[in-house]
PDB file of C-alpha atoms in Angstrom:
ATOM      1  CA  UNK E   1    -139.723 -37.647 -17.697  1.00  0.00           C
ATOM      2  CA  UNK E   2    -142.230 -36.031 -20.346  1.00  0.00           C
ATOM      3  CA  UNK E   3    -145.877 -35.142 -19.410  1.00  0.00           C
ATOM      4  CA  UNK E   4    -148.716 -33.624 -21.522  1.00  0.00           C
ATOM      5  CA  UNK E   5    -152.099 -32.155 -20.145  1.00  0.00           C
ATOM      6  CA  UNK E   6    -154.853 -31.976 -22.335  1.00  0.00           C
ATOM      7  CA  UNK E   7    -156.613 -29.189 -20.583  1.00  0.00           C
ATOM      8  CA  UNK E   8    -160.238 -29.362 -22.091  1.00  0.00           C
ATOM      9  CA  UNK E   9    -161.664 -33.251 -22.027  1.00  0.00           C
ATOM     10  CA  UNK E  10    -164.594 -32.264 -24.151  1.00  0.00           C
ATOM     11  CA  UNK E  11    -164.976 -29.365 -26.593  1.00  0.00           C
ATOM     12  CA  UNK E  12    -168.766 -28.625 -27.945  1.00  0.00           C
ATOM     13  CA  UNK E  13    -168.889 -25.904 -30.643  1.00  0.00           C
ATOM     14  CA  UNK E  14    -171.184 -25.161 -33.596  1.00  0.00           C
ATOM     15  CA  UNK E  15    -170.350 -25.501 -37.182  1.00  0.00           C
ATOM     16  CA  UNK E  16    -168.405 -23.049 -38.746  1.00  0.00           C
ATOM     17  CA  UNK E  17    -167.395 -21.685 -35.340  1.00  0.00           C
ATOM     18  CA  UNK E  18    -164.031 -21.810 -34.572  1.00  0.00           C
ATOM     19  CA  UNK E  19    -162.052 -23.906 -32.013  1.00  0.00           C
ATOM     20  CA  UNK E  20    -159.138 -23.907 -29.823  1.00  0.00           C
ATOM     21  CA  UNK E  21    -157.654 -27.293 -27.930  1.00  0.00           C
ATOM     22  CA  UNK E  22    -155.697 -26.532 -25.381  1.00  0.00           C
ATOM     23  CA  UNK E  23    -151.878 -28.778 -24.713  1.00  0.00           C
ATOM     24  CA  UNK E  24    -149.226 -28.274 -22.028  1.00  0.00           C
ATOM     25  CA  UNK E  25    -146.347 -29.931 -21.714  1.00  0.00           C
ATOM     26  CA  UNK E  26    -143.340 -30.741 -19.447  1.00  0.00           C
ATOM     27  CA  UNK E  27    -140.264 -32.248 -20.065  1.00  0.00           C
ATOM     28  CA  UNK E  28    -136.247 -31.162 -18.771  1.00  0.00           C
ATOM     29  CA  UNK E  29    -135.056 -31.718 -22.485  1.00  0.00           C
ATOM     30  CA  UNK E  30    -136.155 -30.545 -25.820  1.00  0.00           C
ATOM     31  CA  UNK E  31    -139.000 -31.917 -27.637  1.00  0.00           C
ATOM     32  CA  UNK E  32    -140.835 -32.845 -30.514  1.00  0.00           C
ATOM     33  CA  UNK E  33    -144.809 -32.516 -30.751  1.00  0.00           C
ATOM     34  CA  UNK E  34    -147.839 -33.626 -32.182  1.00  0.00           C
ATOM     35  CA  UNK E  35    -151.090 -33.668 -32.965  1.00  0.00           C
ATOM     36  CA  UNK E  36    -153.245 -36.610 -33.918  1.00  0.00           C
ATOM     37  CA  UNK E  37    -156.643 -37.305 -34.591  1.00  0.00           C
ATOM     38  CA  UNK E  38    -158.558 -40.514 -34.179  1.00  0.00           C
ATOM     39  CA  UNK E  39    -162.386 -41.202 -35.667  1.00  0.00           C
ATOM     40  CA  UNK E  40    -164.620 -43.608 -34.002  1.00  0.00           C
ATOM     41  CA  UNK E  41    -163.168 -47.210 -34.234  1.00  0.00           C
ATOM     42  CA  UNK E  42    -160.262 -45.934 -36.091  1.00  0.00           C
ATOM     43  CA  UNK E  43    -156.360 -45.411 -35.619  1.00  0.00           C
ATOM     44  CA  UNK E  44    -154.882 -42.189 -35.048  1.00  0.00           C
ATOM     45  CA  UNK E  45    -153.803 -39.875 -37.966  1.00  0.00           C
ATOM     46  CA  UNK E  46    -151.288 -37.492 -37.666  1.00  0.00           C
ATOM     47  CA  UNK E  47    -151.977 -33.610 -38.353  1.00  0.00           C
ATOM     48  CA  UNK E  48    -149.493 -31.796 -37.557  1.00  0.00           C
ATOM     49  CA  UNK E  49    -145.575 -31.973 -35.563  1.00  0.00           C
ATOM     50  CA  UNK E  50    -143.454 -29.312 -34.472  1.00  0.00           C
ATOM     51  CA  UNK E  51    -139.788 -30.148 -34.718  1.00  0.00           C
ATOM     52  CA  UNK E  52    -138.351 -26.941 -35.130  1.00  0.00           C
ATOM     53  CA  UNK E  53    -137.817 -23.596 -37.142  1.00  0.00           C
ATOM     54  CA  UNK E  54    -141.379 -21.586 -37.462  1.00  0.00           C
ATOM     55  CA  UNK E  55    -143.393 -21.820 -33.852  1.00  0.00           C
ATOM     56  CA  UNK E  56    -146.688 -21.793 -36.248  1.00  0.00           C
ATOM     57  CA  UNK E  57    -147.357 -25.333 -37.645  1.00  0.00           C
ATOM     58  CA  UNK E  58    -149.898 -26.161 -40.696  1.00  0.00           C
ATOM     59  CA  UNK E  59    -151.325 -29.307 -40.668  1.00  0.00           C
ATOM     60  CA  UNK E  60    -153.833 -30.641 -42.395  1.00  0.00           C
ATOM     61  CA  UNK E  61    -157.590 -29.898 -42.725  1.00  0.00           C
ATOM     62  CA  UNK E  62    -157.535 -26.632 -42.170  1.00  0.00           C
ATOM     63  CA  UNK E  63    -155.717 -27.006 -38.651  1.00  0.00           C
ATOM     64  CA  UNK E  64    -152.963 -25.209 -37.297  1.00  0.00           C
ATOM     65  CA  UNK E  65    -151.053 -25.152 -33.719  1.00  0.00           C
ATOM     66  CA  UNK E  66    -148.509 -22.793 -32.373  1.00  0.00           C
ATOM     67  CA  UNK E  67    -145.326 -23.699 -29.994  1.00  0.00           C
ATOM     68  CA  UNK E  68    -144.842 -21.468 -26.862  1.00  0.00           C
ATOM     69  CA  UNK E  69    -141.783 -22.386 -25.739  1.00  0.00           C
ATOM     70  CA  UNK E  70    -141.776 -19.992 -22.510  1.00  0.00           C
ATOM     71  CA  UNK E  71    -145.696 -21.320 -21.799  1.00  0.00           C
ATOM     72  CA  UNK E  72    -144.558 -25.292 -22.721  1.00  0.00           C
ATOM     73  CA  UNK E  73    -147.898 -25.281 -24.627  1.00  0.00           C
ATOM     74  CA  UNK E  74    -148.746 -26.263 -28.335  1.00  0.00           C
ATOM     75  CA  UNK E  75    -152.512 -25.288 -28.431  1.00  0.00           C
ATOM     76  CA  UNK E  76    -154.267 -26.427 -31.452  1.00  0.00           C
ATOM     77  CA  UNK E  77    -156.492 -24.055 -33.565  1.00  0.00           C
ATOM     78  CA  UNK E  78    -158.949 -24.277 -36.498  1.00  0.00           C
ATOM     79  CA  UNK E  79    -160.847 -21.219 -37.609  1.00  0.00           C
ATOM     80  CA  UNK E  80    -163.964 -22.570 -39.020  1.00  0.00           C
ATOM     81  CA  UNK E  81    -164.761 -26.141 -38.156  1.00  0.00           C
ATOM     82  CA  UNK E  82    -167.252 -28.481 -39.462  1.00  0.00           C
ATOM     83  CA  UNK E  83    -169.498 -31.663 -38.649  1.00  0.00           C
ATOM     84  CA  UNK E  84    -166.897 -34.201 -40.312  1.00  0.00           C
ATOM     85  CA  UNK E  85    -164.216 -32.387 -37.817  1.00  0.00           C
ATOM     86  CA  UNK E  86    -165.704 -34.427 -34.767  1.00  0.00           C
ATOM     87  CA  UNK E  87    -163.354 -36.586 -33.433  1.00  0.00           C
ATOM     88  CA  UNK E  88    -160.892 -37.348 -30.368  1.00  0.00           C
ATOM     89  CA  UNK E  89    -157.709 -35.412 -30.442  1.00  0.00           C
ATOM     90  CA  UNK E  90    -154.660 -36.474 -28.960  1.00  0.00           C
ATOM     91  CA  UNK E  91    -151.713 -33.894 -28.288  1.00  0.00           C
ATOM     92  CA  UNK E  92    -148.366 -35.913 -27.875  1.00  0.00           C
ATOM     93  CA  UNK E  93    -144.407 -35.245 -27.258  1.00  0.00           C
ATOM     94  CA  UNK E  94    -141.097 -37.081 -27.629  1.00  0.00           C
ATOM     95  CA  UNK E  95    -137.910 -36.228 -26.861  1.00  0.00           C
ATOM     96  CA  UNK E  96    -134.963 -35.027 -29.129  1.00  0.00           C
ATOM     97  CA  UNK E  97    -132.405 -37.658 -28.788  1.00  0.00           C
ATOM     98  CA  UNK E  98    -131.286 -39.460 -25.282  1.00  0.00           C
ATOM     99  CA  UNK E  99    -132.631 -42.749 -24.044  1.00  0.00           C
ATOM    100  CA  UNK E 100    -136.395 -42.073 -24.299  1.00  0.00           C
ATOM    101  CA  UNK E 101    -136.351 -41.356 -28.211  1.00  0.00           C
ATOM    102  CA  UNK E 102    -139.004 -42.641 -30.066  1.00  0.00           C
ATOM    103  CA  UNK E 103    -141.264 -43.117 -26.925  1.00  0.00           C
ATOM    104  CA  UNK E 104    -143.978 -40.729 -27.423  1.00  0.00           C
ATOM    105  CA  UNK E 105    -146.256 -39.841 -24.281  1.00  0.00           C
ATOM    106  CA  UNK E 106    -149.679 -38.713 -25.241  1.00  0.00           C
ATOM    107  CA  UNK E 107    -152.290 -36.299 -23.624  1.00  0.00           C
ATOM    108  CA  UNK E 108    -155.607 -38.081 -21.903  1.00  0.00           C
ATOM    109  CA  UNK E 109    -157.334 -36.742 -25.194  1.00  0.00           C
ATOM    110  CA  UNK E 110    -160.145 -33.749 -26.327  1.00  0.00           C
ATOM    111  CA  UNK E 111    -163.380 -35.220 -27.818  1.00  0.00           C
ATOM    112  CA  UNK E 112    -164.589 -32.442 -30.499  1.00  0.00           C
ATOM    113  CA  UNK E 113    -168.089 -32.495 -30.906  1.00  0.00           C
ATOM    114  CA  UNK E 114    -169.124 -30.330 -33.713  1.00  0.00           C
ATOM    115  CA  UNK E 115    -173.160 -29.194 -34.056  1.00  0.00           C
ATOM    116  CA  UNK E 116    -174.771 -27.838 -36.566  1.00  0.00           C
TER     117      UNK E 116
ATOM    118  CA  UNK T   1    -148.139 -47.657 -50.133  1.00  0.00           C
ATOM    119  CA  UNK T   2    -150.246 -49.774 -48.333  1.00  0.00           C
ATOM    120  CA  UNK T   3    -150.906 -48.305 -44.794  1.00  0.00           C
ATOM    121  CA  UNK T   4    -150.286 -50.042 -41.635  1.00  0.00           C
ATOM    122  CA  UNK T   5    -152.048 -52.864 -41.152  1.00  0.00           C
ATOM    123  CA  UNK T   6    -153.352 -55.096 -37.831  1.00  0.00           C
ATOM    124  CA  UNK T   7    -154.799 -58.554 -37.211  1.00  0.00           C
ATOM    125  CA  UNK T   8    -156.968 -59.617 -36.186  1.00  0.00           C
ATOM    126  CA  UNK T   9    -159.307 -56.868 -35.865  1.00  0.00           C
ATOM    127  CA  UNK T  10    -161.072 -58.031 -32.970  1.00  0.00           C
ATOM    128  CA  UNK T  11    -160.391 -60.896 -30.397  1.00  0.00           C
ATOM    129  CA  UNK T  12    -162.625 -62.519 -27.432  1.00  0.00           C
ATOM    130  CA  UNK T  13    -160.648 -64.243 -25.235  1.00  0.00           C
ATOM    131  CA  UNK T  14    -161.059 -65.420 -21.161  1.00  0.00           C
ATOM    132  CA  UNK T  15    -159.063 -64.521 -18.225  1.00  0.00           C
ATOM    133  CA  UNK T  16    -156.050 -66.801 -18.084  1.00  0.00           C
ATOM    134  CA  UNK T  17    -155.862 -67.361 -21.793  1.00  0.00           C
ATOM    135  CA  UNK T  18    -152.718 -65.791 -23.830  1.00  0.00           C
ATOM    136  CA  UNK T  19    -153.207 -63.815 -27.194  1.00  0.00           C
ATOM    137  CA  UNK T  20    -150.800 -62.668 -30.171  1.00  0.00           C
ATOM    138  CA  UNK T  21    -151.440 -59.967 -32.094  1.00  0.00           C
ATOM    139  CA  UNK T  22    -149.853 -59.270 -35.207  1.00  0.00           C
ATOM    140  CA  UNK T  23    -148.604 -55.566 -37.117  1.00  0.00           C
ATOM    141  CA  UNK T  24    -146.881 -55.341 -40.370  1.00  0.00           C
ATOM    142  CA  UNK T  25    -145.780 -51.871 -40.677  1.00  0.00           C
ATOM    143  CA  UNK T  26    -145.677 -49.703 -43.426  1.00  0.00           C
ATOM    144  CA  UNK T  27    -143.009 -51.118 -46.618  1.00  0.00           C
ATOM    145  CA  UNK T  28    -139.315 -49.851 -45.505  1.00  0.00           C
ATOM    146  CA  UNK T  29    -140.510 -48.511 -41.804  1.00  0.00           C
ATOM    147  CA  UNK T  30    -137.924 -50.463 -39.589  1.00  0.00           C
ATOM    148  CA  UNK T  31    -139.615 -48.458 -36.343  1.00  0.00           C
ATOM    149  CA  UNK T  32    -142.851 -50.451 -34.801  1.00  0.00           C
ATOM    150  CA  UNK T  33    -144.258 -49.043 -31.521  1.00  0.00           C
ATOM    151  CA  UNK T  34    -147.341 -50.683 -29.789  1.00  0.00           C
ATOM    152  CA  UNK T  35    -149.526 -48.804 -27.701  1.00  0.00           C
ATOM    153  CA  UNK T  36    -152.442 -49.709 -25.751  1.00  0.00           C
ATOM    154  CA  UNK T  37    -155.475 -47.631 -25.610  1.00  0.00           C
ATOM    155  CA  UNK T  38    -158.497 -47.619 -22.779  1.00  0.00           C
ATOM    156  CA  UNK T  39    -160.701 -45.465 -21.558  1.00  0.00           C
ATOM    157  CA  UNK T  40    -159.632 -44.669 -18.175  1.00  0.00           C
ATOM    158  CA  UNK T  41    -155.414 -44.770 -18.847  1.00  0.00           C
ATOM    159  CA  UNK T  42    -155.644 -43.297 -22.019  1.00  0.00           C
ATOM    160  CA  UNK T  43    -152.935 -44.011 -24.682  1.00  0.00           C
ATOM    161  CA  UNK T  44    -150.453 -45.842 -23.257  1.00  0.00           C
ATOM    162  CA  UNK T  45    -146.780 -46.528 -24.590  1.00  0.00           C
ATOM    163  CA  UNK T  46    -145.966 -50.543 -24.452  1.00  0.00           C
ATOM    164  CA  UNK T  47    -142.946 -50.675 -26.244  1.00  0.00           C
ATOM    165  CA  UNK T  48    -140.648 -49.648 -29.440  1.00  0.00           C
ATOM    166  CA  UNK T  49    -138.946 -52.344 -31.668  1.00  0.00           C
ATOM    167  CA  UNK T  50    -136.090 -51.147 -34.146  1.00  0.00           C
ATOM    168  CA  UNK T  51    -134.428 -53.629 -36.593  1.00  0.00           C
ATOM    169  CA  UNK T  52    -135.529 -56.704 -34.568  1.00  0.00           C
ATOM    170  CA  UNK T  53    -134.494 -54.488 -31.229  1.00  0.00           C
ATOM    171  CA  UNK T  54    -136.785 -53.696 -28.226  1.00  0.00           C
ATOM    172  CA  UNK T  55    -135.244 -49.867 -27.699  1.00  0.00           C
ATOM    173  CA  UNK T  56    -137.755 -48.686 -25.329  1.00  0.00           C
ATOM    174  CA  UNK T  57    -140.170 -49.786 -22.812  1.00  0.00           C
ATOM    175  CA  UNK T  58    -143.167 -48.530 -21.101  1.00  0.00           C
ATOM    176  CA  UNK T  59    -144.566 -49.162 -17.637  1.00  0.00           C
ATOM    177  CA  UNK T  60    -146.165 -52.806 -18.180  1.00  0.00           C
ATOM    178  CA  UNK T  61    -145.888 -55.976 -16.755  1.00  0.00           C
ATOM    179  CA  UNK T  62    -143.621 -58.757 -18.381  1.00  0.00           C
ATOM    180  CA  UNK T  63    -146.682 -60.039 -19.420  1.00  0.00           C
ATOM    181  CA  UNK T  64    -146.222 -58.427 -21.943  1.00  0.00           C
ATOM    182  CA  UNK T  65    -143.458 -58.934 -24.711  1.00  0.00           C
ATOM    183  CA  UNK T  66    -143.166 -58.563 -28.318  1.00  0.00           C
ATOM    184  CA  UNK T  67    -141.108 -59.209 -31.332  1.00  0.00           C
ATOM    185  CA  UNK T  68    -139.830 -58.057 -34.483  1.00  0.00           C
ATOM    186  CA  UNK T  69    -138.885 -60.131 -37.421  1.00  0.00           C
ATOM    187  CA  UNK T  70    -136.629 -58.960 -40.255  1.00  0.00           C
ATOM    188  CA  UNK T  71    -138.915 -58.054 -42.205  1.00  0.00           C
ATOM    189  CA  UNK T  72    -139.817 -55.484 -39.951  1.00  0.00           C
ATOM    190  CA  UNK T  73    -143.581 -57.267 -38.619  1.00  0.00           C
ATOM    191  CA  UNK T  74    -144.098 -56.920 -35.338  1.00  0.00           C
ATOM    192  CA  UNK T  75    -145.810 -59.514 -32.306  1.00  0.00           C
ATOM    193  CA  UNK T  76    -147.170 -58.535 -29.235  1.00  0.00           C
ATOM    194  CA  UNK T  77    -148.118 -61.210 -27.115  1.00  0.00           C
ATOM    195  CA  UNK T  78    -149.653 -60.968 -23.714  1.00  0.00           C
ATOM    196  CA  UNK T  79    -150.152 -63.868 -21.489  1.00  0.00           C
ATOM    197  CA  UNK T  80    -152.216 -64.862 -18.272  1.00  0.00           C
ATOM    198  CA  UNK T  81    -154.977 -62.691 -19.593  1.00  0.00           C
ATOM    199  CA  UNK T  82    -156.989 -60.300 -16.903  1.00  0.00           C
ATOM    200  CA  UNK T  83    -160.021 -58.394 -17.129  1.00  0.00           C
ATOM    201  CA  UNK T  84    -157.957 -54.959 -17.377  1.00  0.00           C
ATOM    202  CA  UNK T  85    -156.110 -56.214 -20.125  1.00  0.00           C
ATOM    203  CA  UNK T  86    -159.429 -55.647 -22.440  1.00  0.00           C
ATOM    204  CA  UNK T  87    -158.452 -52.624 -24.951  1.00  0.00           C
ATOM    205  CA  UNK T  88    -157.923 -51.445 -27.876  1.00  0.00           C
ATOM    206  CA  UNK T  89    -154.000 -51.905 -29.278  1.00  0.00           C
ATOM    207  CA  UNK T  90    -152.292 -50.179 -31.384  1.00  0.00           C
ATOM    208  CA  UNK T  91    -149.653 -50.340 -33.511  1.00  0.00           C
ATOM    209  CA  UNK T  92    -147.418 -47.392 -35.158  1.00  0.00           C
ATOM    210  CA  UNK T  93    -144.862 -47.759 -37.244  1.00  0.00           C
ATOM    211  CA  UNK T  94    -142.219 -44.893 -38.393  1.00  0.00           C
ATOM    212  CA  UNK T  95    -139.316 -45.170 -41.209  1.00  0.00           C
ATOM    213  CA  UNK T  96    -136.641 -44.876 -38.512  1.00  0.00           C
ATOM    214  CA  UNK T  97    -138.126 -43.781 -35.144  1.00  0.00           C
ATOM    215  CA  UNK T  98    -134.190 -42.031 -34.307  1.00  0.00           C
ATOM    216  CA  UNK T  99    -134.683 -38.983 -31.945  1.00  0.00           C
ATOM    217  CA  UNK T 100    -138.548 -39.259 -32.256  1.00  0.00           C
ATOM    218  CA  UNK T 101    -138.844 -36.982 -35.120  1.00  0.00           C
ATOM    219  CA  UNK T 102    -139.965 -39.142 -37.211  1.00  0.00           C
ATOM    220  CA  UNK T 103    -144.039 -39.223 -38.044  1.00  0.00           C
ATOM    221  CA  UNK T 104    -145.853 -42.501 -36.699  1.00  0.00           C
ATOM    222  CA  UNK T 105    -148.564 -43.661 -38.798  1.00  0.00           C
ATOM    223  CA  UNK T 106    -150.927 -45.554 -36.793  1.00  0.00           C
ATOM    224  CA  UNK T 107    -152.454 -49.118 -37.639  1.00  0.00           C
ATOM    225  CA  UNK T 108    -156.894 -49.250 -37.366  1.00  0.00           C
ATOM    226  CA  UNK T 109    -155.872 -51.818 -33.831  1.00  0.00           C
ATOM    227  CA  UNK T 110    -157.086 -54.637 -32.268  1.00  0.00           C
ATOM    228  CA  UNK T 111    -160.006 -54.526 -30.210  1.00  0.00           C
ATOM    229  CA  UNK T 112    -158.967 -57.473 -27.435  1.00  0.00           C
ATOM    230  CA  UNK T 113    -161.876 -58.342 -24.922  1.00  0.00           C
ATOM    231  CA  UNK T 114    -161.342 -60.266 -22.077  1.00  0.00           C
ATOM    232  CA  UNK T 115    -164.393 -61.862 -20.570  1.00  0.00           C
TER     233      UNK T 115
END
């Protein structure tokens, strides 16, 4: 079975600051991961997925994670955020292949609130 | 393309009462997944349909079910409403959803309230 922790529930930082959310994961078989974003009373919007090759993932937005494989995390970074980046972000991961592809499990979720 | 798209929007229903909500994925996206969303569980995974197929399942009651027509639109129907069952449900679809690689692209949901 796959897991994700979400290790910060709430992230406060000032505008043009920059931010770090924070994703572990667990799984016994190779995965795929994600990050989404969801606005108030919206769906989620993907940003960025690591599937393989580089372990440092552009997305969009300005955002950008990096896969540790030997720390199972896939932290999320943006160097200078801004007001219209506050939002709810979800890490997720699925597995490559076997009987639980295409079931993604998500993290409990980061709300970025962004001051000015 | 038109995005993915959910109806209705919002629902009010009562304990006991059934509902159906509807997804039409994106145009040539055989992968629908529904998800349910609260805030105390989080995003929950309810189930994956794939050319008219359930191929996975989450951890939910059979209350819950779902369907997928050949046109790729997707049902999710829950029955013997309870107060817990009040969230917000999503629906993703993908173009093939084969070894999970493939980007989900979320529907706005369905706000469901059970009074």
């Amino acid at each position: 079975a796959q897991s994700v922790t979400q290790l910060d529930s709430q992230v406060p930082v000032f505008e043009e600051a920059p931010v770090e959310l924070r994703c572990n994961y667990s799984s016994s078989v190779s995965v795929y991961l994600f990050w989404y974003v969801q606005y108030p009373n919206q769906g989620l919007q993907l940003l960025l997925k690591y599937l393989s090759g580089s372990t440092l993932v552009k997305g969009i937005n300005g955002f950008e994670a990096e896969f540790n494989k030997s720390q199972t995390s896939f932290h999320l970074r943006k160097p200078s955020v801004h007001i219209s980046d506050t939002a709810e972000y979800f890490c997720a991961v699925s597995e490559v292949g076997g009987t639980n592809a295409g079931k993604s499990t998500f993290g409990d979720g980061t709300t970025l609130t962004v001051k000015p | 393309k038109a995005g993915v798209t959910q109806t209705p929007r919002y629902l009010i229903k009562t304990r006991g009462q059934q509902v159906t909500l509807s997804c039409s994925p994106i145009s040539g996206h055989r992968s629908v997944s529904w998800y349910q969303q609260t805030p105390g569980q989080g995003l929950q995974f309810l189930f994956e349909y794939f050319s008219e197929t359930q191929r996975n399942k989450g951890n939910f009651p059979g209350r819950f079910s779902g369907r997928q027509f050949s046109n790729s639109r997707s049902e999710m129907n829950v029955s013997t409403l309870e107060l817990g069952d009040s969230a917000l449900y999503l629906c993703a679809s993908s173009l093939n959803g084969l070894g999970g690689a493939n980007t989900q692209y979320f529907g706005p949901g369905t706000r469901l309230t059970v009074l």
